[in-house]
Amino acid sequence: MDRTHGRRHLAGLLGTWALTRLLLLLFVFKVYVFPGPDVTSDISVIYQGWYEVLRGGTFPLDDVTWQYPPAAALAVLSPALLPFLDYAHAFFVLACLADLVTLVLLRYAGGRPGRSPRGAWVWVVGVPLLGPTVYARYDVMVTAVAVAALLAGARHPRLMGALTAFGALLKVWPVLLLVAARGRAAWASAAVTAGLVAALFALAMPGAFAFLTFQRDRGTEVESLGALVFHVARHFGWNGQVLLNYGSVEFLGPYVDVVSTAALALTGAAFAWLLLWRLVAVRFEEHTLADAAFVAVLLFTTTSRVISPQYLVWLVGLGAVCLCFRASRMRLPVCLVLAASFVTVLEFPVWFSHVVASDGLGITLLVVRNGLLAAATVIAARALWRATVSRPTEQPPLPAQATRAKEPTVSS
């Protein structure tokens, strides 16, 4: 009976994945048109332009939209692995393959003793909620590396460190996976891997770290938490603009620098909280590594000056790892992230024009989406703190009669 049930469960999981991913591929291949702006233009125009530059042996030094660490070049160059397809179609196929690899990792981890298949279902359901944007960015590839790193963490800390470092050189944020790593093995492996890979890129290709300057100069993106200030202010005479800037749609005008600075300060406060948590945490269980990584990425995503739709892919992936563990405290925050993912596809791309216009629908969507993320962040951080820092509730002392009743009787 158990074996039959397991086969049915696996068939349902793979069947759901296949149907939903086929739909995503039909959208990115433009067999069907998804509502809103074309999300695939980043691949066919921007990524392919970078591809041509990178093939020449240098990074896009004159393109401020290149804001990624050096290993991102591997993701952009990856369609060369499928020379029989054009660039965009090859990229979509590889993104789908990364999606499948992530599912296999989660399903395998969830099938081990003491684990749960819920994590695999979170991934299967969560990814299509974000729409075709998932396959039109390389974030799903980064997430696959991050999921592999977290799942390796408990038993293979050196492998986790190496994968985390490689992920961080793809898109920075995976460095947060180390927040709960204990011992020196993971940290040492990450440092060595990062140093070697970074040195290799720096020597082989000029401009490997130009992205640091471009990232520093970004403003407040229209979908971020801080952007709500300007969405509302536009209805009260604020005379700023919404323009494409540094590769994203941002607010430009009076007080934007103030809000951007406040967002950076909030991110700094999030880092301080994480540092404090790491110093005072005393209870580390098997699932703590994943729970802490999920909380860390939630904190930095929610407080960021930019909350692009593809950022939710990171949270869905890390949330899926959390729910592979039956004892994880992150069930409610993961559900909130899934809800935020659905609202995200409504605000981009479906009704993005309303977001750019700061009308009632656009503001409502952002308030709901960012509110869900903020709620998930607070609830997840509180759950992590209570599970690892707060003292366990002490049992009340037994009544005197009960104590006497438990005393052994000494026969004469």
GROMACS .gro file of N, CA and C in nm, residues 178-313:
model
  408
  178LEU      N    1   2.513   3.085   0.421
  178LEU     CA    2   2.612   3.048   0.523
  178LEU      C    3   2.580   3.104   0.661
  179VAL      N    4   2.471   3.177   0.673
  179VAL     CA    5   2.444   3.249   0.798
  179VAL      C    6   2.437   3.156   0.918
  180ALA      N    7   2.390   3.033   0.898
  180ALA     CA    8   2.378   2.939   1.010
  180ALA      C    9   2.480   2.825   1.002
  181ALA      N   10   2.576   2.836   0.911
  181ALA     CA   11   2.676   2.729   0.897
  181ALA      C   12   2.763   2.724   1.023
  182ARG      N   13   2.780   2.606   1.077
  182ARG     CA   14   2.859   2.587   1.198
  182ARG      C   15   2.990   2.516   1.163
  183GLY      N   16   3.093   2.547   1.238
  183GLY     CA   17   3.223   2.490   1.208
  183GLY      C   18   3.292   2.567   1.098
  184ARG      N   19   3.415   2.529   1.070
  184ARG     CA   20   3.495   2.604   0.974
  184ARG      C   21   3.492   2.545   0.834
  185ALA      N   22   3.446   2.422   0.819
  185ALA     CA   23   3.457   2.354   0.691
  185ALA      C   24   3.385   2.429   0.579
  186ALA      N   25   3.258   2.466   0.602
  186ALA     CA   26   3.180   2.533   0.497
  186ALA      C   27   3.239   2.669   0.464
  187TRP      N   28   3.275   2.745   0.566
  187TRP     CA   29   3.330   2.879   0.545
  187TRP      C   30   3.465   2.873   0.473
  188ALA      N   31   3.551   2.779   0.514
  188ALA     CA   32   3.682   2.767   0.450
  188ALA      C   33   3.668   2.726   0.304
  189SER      N   34   3.580   2.629   0.278
  189SER     CA   35   3.558   2.585   0.141
  189SER      C   36   3.502   2.699   0.056
  190ALA      N   37   3.410   2.777   0.112
  190ALA     CA   38   3.352   2.890   0.038
  190ALA      C   39   3.460   2.994   0.006
  191ALA      N   40   3.545   3.024   0.104
  191ALA     CA   41   3.650   3.125   0.083
  191ALA      C   42   3.747   3.081  -0.026
  192VAL      N   43   3.789   2.955  -0.021
  192VAL     CA   44   3.885   2.904  -0.120
  192VAL      C   45   3.823   2.904  -0.259
  193THR      N   46   3.699   2.854  -0.270
  193THR     CA   47   3.632   2.848  -0.400
  193THR      C   48   3.611   2.988  -0.457
  194ALA      N   49   3.563   3.080  -0.374
  194ALA     CA   50   3.540   3.217  -0.421
  194ALA      C   51   3.669   3.281  -0.467
  195GLY      N   52   3.775   3.263  -0.390
  195GLY     CA   53   3.903   3.322  -0.427
  195GLY      C   54   3.955   3.269  -0.559
  196LEU      N   55   3.948   3.138  -0.578
  196LEU     CA   56   3.999   3.077  -0.700
  196LEU      C   57   3.918   3.119  -0.823
  197VAL      N   58   3.785   3.111  -0.811
  197VAL     CA   59   3.699   3.144  -0.925
  197VAL      C   60   3.709   3.292  -0.959
  198ALA      N   61   3.709   3.378  -0.857
  198ALA     CA   62   3.719   3.523  -0.882
  198ALA      C   63   3.853   3.557  -0.946
  199ALA      N   64   3.961   3.496  -0.898
  199ALA     CA   65   4.093   3.522  -0.955
  199ALA      C   66   4.099   3.477  -1.100
  200LEU      N   67   4.037   3.363  -1.129
  200LEU     CA   68   4.036   3.311  -1.265
  200LEU      C   69   3.966   3.409  -1.359
  201PHE      N   70   3.850   3.460  -1.318
  201PHE     CA   71   3.779   3.556  -1.403
  201PHE      C   72   3.856   3.687  -1.415
  202ALA      N   73   3.914   3.735  -1.305
  202ALA     CA   74   3.986   3.861  -1.307
  202ALA      C   75   4.106   3.855  -1.401
  203LEU      N   76   4.172   3.741  -1.406
  203LEU     CA   77   4.289   3.726  -1.493
  203LEU      C   78   4.250   3.701  -1.638
  204ALA      N   79   4.139   3.629  -1.658
  204ALA     CA   80   4.102   3.589  -1.794
  204ALA      C   81   4.022   3.693  -1.869
  205MET      N   82   3.939   3.773  -1.798
  205MET     CA   83   3.849   3.865  -1.865
  205MET      C   84   3.850   4.001  -1.797
  206PRO      N   85   3.884   4.108  -1.867
  206PRO     CA   86   3.884   4.242  -1.808
  206PRO      C   87   3.744   4.284  -1.764
  207GLY      N   88   3.737   4.358  -1.652
  207GLY     CA   89   3.610   4.414  -1.606
  207GLY      C   90   3.525   4.321  -1.526
  208ALA      N   91   3.585   4.220  -1.463
  208ALA     CA   92   3.507   4.121  -1.390
  208ALA      C   93   3.429   4.181  -1.274
  209PHE      N   94   3.478   4.292  -1.217
  209PHE     CA   95   3.412   4.347  -1.099
  209PHE      C   96   3.361   4.490  -1.121
  210ALA      N   97   3.340   4.525  -1.247
  210ALA     CA   98   3.282   4.657  -1.278
  210ALA      C   99   3.139   4.667  -1.229
  211PHE      N  100   3.074   4.552  -1.208
  211PHE     CA  101   2.934   4.552  -1.165
  211PHE      C  102   2.915   4.621  -1.030
  212LEU      N  103   3.019   4.627  -0.946
  212LEU     CA  104   3.007   4.687  -0.814
  212LEU      C  105   2.971   4.835  -0.824
  213THR      N  106   3.032   4.905  -0.919
  213THR     CA  107   3.001   5.047  -0.938
  213THR      C  108   2.861   5.066  -0.991
  214PHE      N  109   2.822   4.984  -1.089
  214PHE     CA  110   2.689   4.998  -1.147
  214PHE      C  111   2.581   4.970  -1.043
  215GLN      N  112   2.601   4.871  -0.957
  215GLN     CA  113   2.502   4.835  -0.856
  215GLN      C  114   2.489   4.946  -0.752
  216ARG      N  115   2.600   5.011  -0.719
  216ARG     CA  116   2.600   5.116  -0.618
  216ARG      C  117   2.512   5.234  -0.659
  217ASP      N  118   2.506   5.262  -0.788
  217ASP     CA  119   2.438   5.382  -0.836
  217ASP      C  120   2.289   5.362  -0.865
  218ARG      N  121   2.233   5.247  -0.829
  218ARG     CA  122   2.092   5.224  -0.857
  218ARG      C  123   2.004   5.309  -0.767
  219GLY      N  124   1.879   5.334  -0.814
  219GLY     CA  125   1.785   5.413  -0.736
  219GLY      C  126   1.678   5.326  -0.673
  220THR      N  127   1.555   5.379  -0.666
  220THR     CA  128   1.443   5.307  -0.605
  220THR      C  129   1.354   5.252  -0.716
  221GLU      N  130   1.350   5.120  -0.729
  221GLU     CA  131   1.272   5.056  -0.833
  221GLU      C  132   1.123   5.061  -0.798
  222VAL      N  133   1.037   5.069  -0.899
  222VAL     CA  134   0.895   5.099  -0.878
  222VAL      C  135   0.820   4.989  -0.803
  223GLU      N  136   0.876   4.868  -0.794
  223GLU     CA  137   0.807   4.759  -0.726
  223GLU      C  138   0.854   4.738  -0.582
  224SER      N  139   0.950   4.816  -0.538
  224SER     CA  140   1.008   4.795  -0.405
  224SER      C  141   0.919   4.851  -0.295
  225LEU      N  142   0.953   4.817  -0.173
  225LEU     CA  143   0.876   4.864  -0.058
  225LEU      C  144   0.883   5.016  -0.047
  226GLY      N  145   1.003   5.072  -0.064
  226GLY     CA  146   1.019   5.217  -0.055
  226GLY      C  147   0.948   5.292  -0.165
  227ALA      N  148   0.926   5.227  -0.279
  227ALA     CA  149   0.861   5.294  -0.391
  227ALA      C  150   0.718   5.332  -0.360
  228LEU      N  151   0.656   5.266  -0.263
  228LEU     CA  152   0.518   5.300  -0.227
  228LEU      C  153   0.505   5.445  -0.184
  229VAL      N  154   0.611   5.499  -0.126
  229VAL     CA  155   0.611   5.641  -0.087
  229VAL      C  156   0.584   5.729  -0.208
  230PHE      N  157   0.652   5.700  -0.318
  230PHE     CA  158   0.638   5.785  -0.437
  230PHE      C  159   0.512   5.754  -0.517
  231HIS      N  160   0.468   5.629  -0.512
  231HIS     CA  161   0.341   5.598  -0.578
  231HIS      C  162   0.228   5.681  -0.518
  232VAL      N  163   0.229   5.693  -0.386
  232VAL     CA  164   0.127   5.774  -0.319
  232VAL      C  165   0.154   5.923  -0.340
  233ALA      N  166   0.283   5.963  -0.331
  233ALA     CA  167   0.319   6.105  -0.342
  233ALA      C  168   0.282   6.163  -0.478
  234ARG      N  169   0.280   6.080  -0.582
  234ARG     CA  170   0.243   6.131  -0.715
  234ARG      C  171   0.101   6.184  -0.718
  235HIS      N  172   0.016   6.134  -0.627
  235HIS     CA  173  -0.122   6.183  -0.620
  235HIS      C  174  -0.133   6.312  -0.541
  236PHE      N  175  -0.023   6.356  -0.483
  236PHE     CA  176  -0.024   6.479  -0.403
  236PHE      C  177   0.077   6.581  -0.456
  237GLY      N  178   0.107   6.571  -0.585
  237GLY     CA  179   0.187   6.674  -0.649
  237GLY      C  180   0.335   6.648  -0.660
  238TRP      N  181   0.383   6.534  -0.619
  238TRP     CA  182   0.527   6.506  -0.633
  238TRP      C  183   0.561   6.505  -0.782
  239ASN      N  184   0.666   6.576  -0.820
  239ASN     CA  185   0.694   6.598  -0.962
  239ASN      C  186   0.811   6.515  -1.014
  240GLY      N  187   0.831   6.398  -0.958
  240GLY     CA  188   0.935   6.309  -1.009
  240GLY      C  189   0.890   6.234  -1.133
  241GLN      N  190   0.977   6.145  -1.180
  241GLN     CA  191   0.948   6.070  -1.301
  241GLN      C  192   0.968   5.920  -1.279
  242VAL      N  193   0.908   5.842  -1.369
  242VAL     CA  194   0.932   5.697  -1.373
  242VAL      C  195   1.002   5.668  -1.506
  243LEU      N  196   1.127   5.625  -1.497
  243LEU     CA  197   1.207   5.604  -1.617
  243LEU      C  198   1.284   5.472  -1.608
  244LEU      N  199   1.321   5.421  -1.725
  244LEU     CA  200   1.410   5.305  -1.730
  244LEU      C  201   1.550   5.350  -1.695
  245ASN      N  202   1.603   5.299  -1.586
  245ASN     CA  203   1.732   5.345  -1.535
  245ASN      C  204   1.809   5.225  -1.480
  246TYR      N  205   1.933   5.206  -1.527
  246TYR     CA  206   2.016   5.093  -1.484
  246TYR      C  207   1.945   4.959  -1.502
  247GLY      N  208   1.871   4.950  -1.612
  247GLY     CA  209   1.810   4.822  -1.646
  247GLY      C  210   1.678   4.792  -1.580
  248SER      N  211   1.624   4.884  -1.497
  248SER     CA  212   1.494   4.861  -1.435
  248SER      C  213   1.416   4.992  -1.434
  249VAL      N  214   1.285   4.981  -1.413
  249VAL     CA  215   1.199   5.099  -1.409
  249VAL      C  216   1.207   5.157  -1.269
  250GLU      N  217   1.259   5.279  -1.258
  250GLU     CA  218   1.285   5.340  -1.128
  250GLU      C  219   1.222   5.478  -1.117
  251PHE      N  220   1.206   5.523  -0.993
  251PHE     CA  221   1.165   5.661  -0.967
  251PHE      C  222   1.288   5.750  -0.968
  252LEU      N  223   1.276   5.864  -1.034
  252LEU     CA  224   1.382   5.964  -1.036
  252LEU      C  225   1.320   6.099  -1.001
  253GLY      N  226   1.385   6.174  -0.913
  253GLY     CA  227   1.331   6.303  -0.877
  253GLY      C  228   1.361   6.339  -0.732
  254PRO      N  229   1.293   6.442  -0.679
  254PRO     CA  230   1.318   6.487  -0.542
  254PRO      C  231   1.294   6.376  -0.440
  255TYR      N  232   1.385   6.368  -0.345
  255TYR     CA  233   1.376   6.279  -0.227
  255TYR      C  234   1.396   6.131  -0.259
  256VAL      N  235   1.422   6.097  -0.386
  256VAL     CA  236   1.447   5.956  -0.417
  256VAL      C  237   1.572   5.908  -0.346
  257ASP      N  238   1.674   5.993  -0.341
  257ASP     CA  239   1.798   5.954  -0.274
  257ASP      C  240   1.776   5.931  -0.125
  258VAL      N  241   1.681   6.006  -0.066
  258VAL     CA  242   1.651   5.989   0.076
  258VAL      C  243   1.589   5.852   0.101
  259VAL      N  244   1.492   5.815   0.018
  259VAL     CA  245   1.426   5.686   0.035
  259VAL      C  246   1.524   5.572   0.006
  260SER      N  247   1.609   5.589  -0.094
  260SER     CA  248   1.709   5.486  -0.125
  260SER      C  249   1.805   5.467  -0.008
  261THR      N  250   1.845   5.579   0.053
  261THR     CA  251   1.933   5.571   0.170
  261THR      C  252   1.863   5.503   0.287
  262ALA      N  253   1.734   5.533   0.303
  262ALA     CA  254   1.658   5.470   0.411
  262ALA      C  255   1.647   5.318   0.387
  263ALA      N  256   1.631   5.278   0.261
  263ALA     CA  257   1.626   5.135   0.229
  263ALA      C  258   1.758   5.068   0.263
  264LEU      N  259   1.869   5.135   0.232
  264LEU     CA  260   2.001   5.080   0.266
  264LEU      C  261   2.018   5.069   0.417
  265ALA      N  262   1.967   5.170   0.489
  265ALA     CA  263   1.975   5.165   0.635
  265ALA      C  264   1.893   5.049   0.690
  266LEU      N  265   1.777   5.026   0.630
  266LEU     CA  266   1.692   4.915   0.674
  266LEU      C  267   1.761   4.781   0.645
  267THR      N  268   1.828   4.772   0.531
  267THR     CA  269   1.905   4.651   0.500
  267THR      C  270   2.018   4.633   0.601
  268GLY      N  271   2.082   4.744   0.638
  268GLY     CA  272   2.186   4.738   0.741
  268GLY      C  273   2.132   4.689   0.874
  269ALA      N  274   2.011   4.733   0.909
  269ALA     CA  275   1.949   4.688   1.033
  269ALA      C  276   1.918   4.539   1.026
  270ALA      N  277   1.875   4.492   0.907
  270ALA     CA  278   1.850   4.349   0.889
  270ALA      C  279   1.978   4.269   0.908
  271PHE      N  280   2.089   4.320   0.856
  271PHE     CA  281   2.217   4.252   0.874
  271PHE      C  282   2.257   4.249   1.021
  272ALA      N  283   2.233   4.359   1.090
  272ALA     CA  284   2.266   4.364   1.234
  272ALA      C  285   2.183   4.262   1.312
  273TRP      N  286   2.055   4.249   1.276
  273TRP     CA  287   1.970   4.150   1.343
  273TRP      C  288   2.022   4.009   1.318
  274LEU      N  289   2.060   3.981   1.194
  274LEU     CA  290   2.113   3.848   1.163
  274LEU      C  291   2.241   3.820   1.241
  275LEU      N  292   2.327   3.921   1.251
  275LEU     CA  293   2.451   3.903   1.326
  275LEU      C  294   2.421   3.877   1.473
  276LEU      N  295   2.328   3.953   1.529
  276LEU     CA  296   2.289   3.932   1.668
  276LEU      C  297   2.232   3.792   1.686
  277TRP      N  298   2.144   3.751   1.594
  277TRP     CA  299   2.087   3.616   1.604
  277TRP      C  300   2.196   3.511   1.604
  278ARG      N  301   2.293   3.527   1.515
  278ARG     CA  302   2.399   3.426   1.504
  278ARG      C  303   2.484   3.419   1.632
  279LEU      N  304   2.498   3.532   1.699
  279LEU     CA  305   2.580   3.535   1.821
  279LEU      C  306   2.508   3.473   1.940
  280VAL      N  307   2.376   3.485   1.943
  280VAL     CA  308   2.303   3.439   2.062
  280VAL      C  309   2.229   3.307   2.042
  281ALA      N  310   2.220   3.259   1.917
  281ALA     CA  311   2.150   3.133   1.892
  281ALA      C  312   2.225   3.018   1.959
  282VAL      N  313   2.149   2.930   2.023
  282VAL     CA  314   2.212   2.821   2.098
  282VAL      C  315   2.161   2.683   2.055
  283ARG      N  316   2.049   2.678   1.985
  283ARG     CA  317   1.993   2.549   1.946
  283ARG      C  318   1.990   2.539   1.794
  284PHE      N  319   2.069   2.448   1.740
  284PHE     CA  320   2.076   2.425   1.596
  284PHE      C  321   2.031   2.282   1.566
  285GLU      N  322   1.923   2.271   1.492
  285GLU     CA  323   1.874   2.141   1.452
  285GLU      C  324   1.899   2.119   1.303
  286GLU      N  325   1.858   2.005   1.252
  286GLU     CA  326   1.887   1.972   1.113
  286GLU      C  327   1.828   2.073   1.016
  287HIS      N  328   1.712   2.127   1.050
  287HIS     CA  329   1.644   2.220   0.959
  287HIS      C  330   1.684   2.365   0.980
  288THR      N  331   1.763   2.395   1.083
  288THR     CA  332   1.795   2.534   1.114
  288THR      C  333   1.872   2.601   1.002
  289LEU      N  334   1.960   2.529   0.936
  289LEU     CA  335   2.040   2.585   0.826
  289LEU      C  336   1.949   2.640   0.717
  290ALA      N  337   1.848   2.562   0.678
  290ALA     CA  338   1.755   2.606   0.574
  290ALA      C  339   1.665   2.718   0.623
  291ASP      N  340   1.613   2.706   0.745
  291ASP     CA  341   1.525   2.809   0.799
  291ASP      C  342   1.596   2.944   0.807
  292ALA      N  343   1.720   2.942   0.854
  292ALA     CA  344   1.796   3.067   0.869
  292ALA      C  345   1.827   3.129   0.733
  293ALA      N  346   1.859   3.046   0.634
  293ALA     CA  347   1.887   3.097   0.500
  293ALA      C  348   1.762   3.162   0.441
  294PHE      N  349   1.647   3.098   0.461
  294PHE     CA  350   1.521   3.153   0.412
  294PHE      C  351   1.492   3.288   0.477
  295VAL      N  352   1.511   3.297   0.607
  295VAL     CA  353   1.489   3.423   0.679
  295VAL      C  354   1.584   3.531   0.629
  296ALA      N  355   1.711   3.496   0.612
  296ALA     CA  356   1.810   3.594   0.568
  296ALA      C  357   1.775   3.651   0.431
  297VAL      N  358   1.740   3.565   0.337
  297VAL     CA  359   1.707   3.613   0.203
  297VAL      C  360   1.576   3.692   0.204
  298LEU      N  361   1.480   3.651   0.287
  298LEU     CA  362   1.357   3.729   0.303
  298LEU      C  363   1.388   3.871   0.351
  299LEU      N  364   1.473   3.881   0.452
  299LEU     CA  365   1.509   4.011   0.507
  299LEU      C  366   1.570   4.103   0.401
  300PHE      N  367   1.664   4.049   0.326
  300PHE     CA  368   1.734   4.132   0.229
  300PHE      C  369   1.651   4.158   0.104
  301THR      N  370   1.560   4.069   0.070
  301THR     CA  371   1.471   4.095  -0.043
  301THR      C  372   1.369   4.203  -0.009
  302THR      N  373   1.307   4.191   0.107
  302THR     CA  374   1.201   4.284   0.145
  302THR      C  375   1.253   4.425   0.166
  303THR      N  376   1.375   4.440   0.218
  303THR     CA  377   1.429   4.573   0.246
  303THR      C  378   1.507   4.632   0.128
  304SER      N  379   1.518   4.559   0.018
  304SER     CA  380   1.600   4.604  -0.095
  304SER      C  381   1.538   4.723  -0.167
  305ARG      N  382   1.624   4.800  -0.233
  305ARG     CA  383   1.576   4.909  -0.319
  305ARG      C  384   1.510   4.856  -0.445
  306VAL      N  385   1.532   4.730  -0.474
  306VAL     CA  386   1.477   4.666  -0.595
  306VAL      C  387   1.414   4.533  -0.554
  307ILE      N  388   1.287   4.513  -0.591
  307ILE     CA  389   1.223   4.382  -0.573
  307ILE      C  390   1.169   4.340  -0.709
  308SER      N  391   1.258   4.286  -0.790
  308SER     CA  392   1.216   4.238  -0.923
  308SER      C  393   1.138   4.109  -0.908
  309PRO      N  394   1.047   4.079  -1.001
  309PRO     CA  395   0.965   3.958  -0.990
  309PRO      C  396   1.046   3.830  -0.976
  310GLN      N  397   1.160   3.822  -1.046
  310GLN     CA  398   1.239   3.699  -1.041
  310GLN      C  399   1.301   3.675  -0.904
  311TYR      N  400   1.305   3.776  -0.817
  311TYR     CA  401   1.358   3.755  -0.682
  311TYR      C  402   1.272   3.655  -0.605
  312LEU      N  403   1.144   3.648  -0.640
  312LEU     CA  404   1.056   3.554  -0.570
  312LEU      C  405   1.094   3.409  -0.598
  313VAL      N  406   1.164   3.384  -0.709
  313VAL     CA  407   1.210   3.248  -0.739
  313VAL      C  408   1.305   3.201  -0.629
   0.00000   0.00000   0.00000
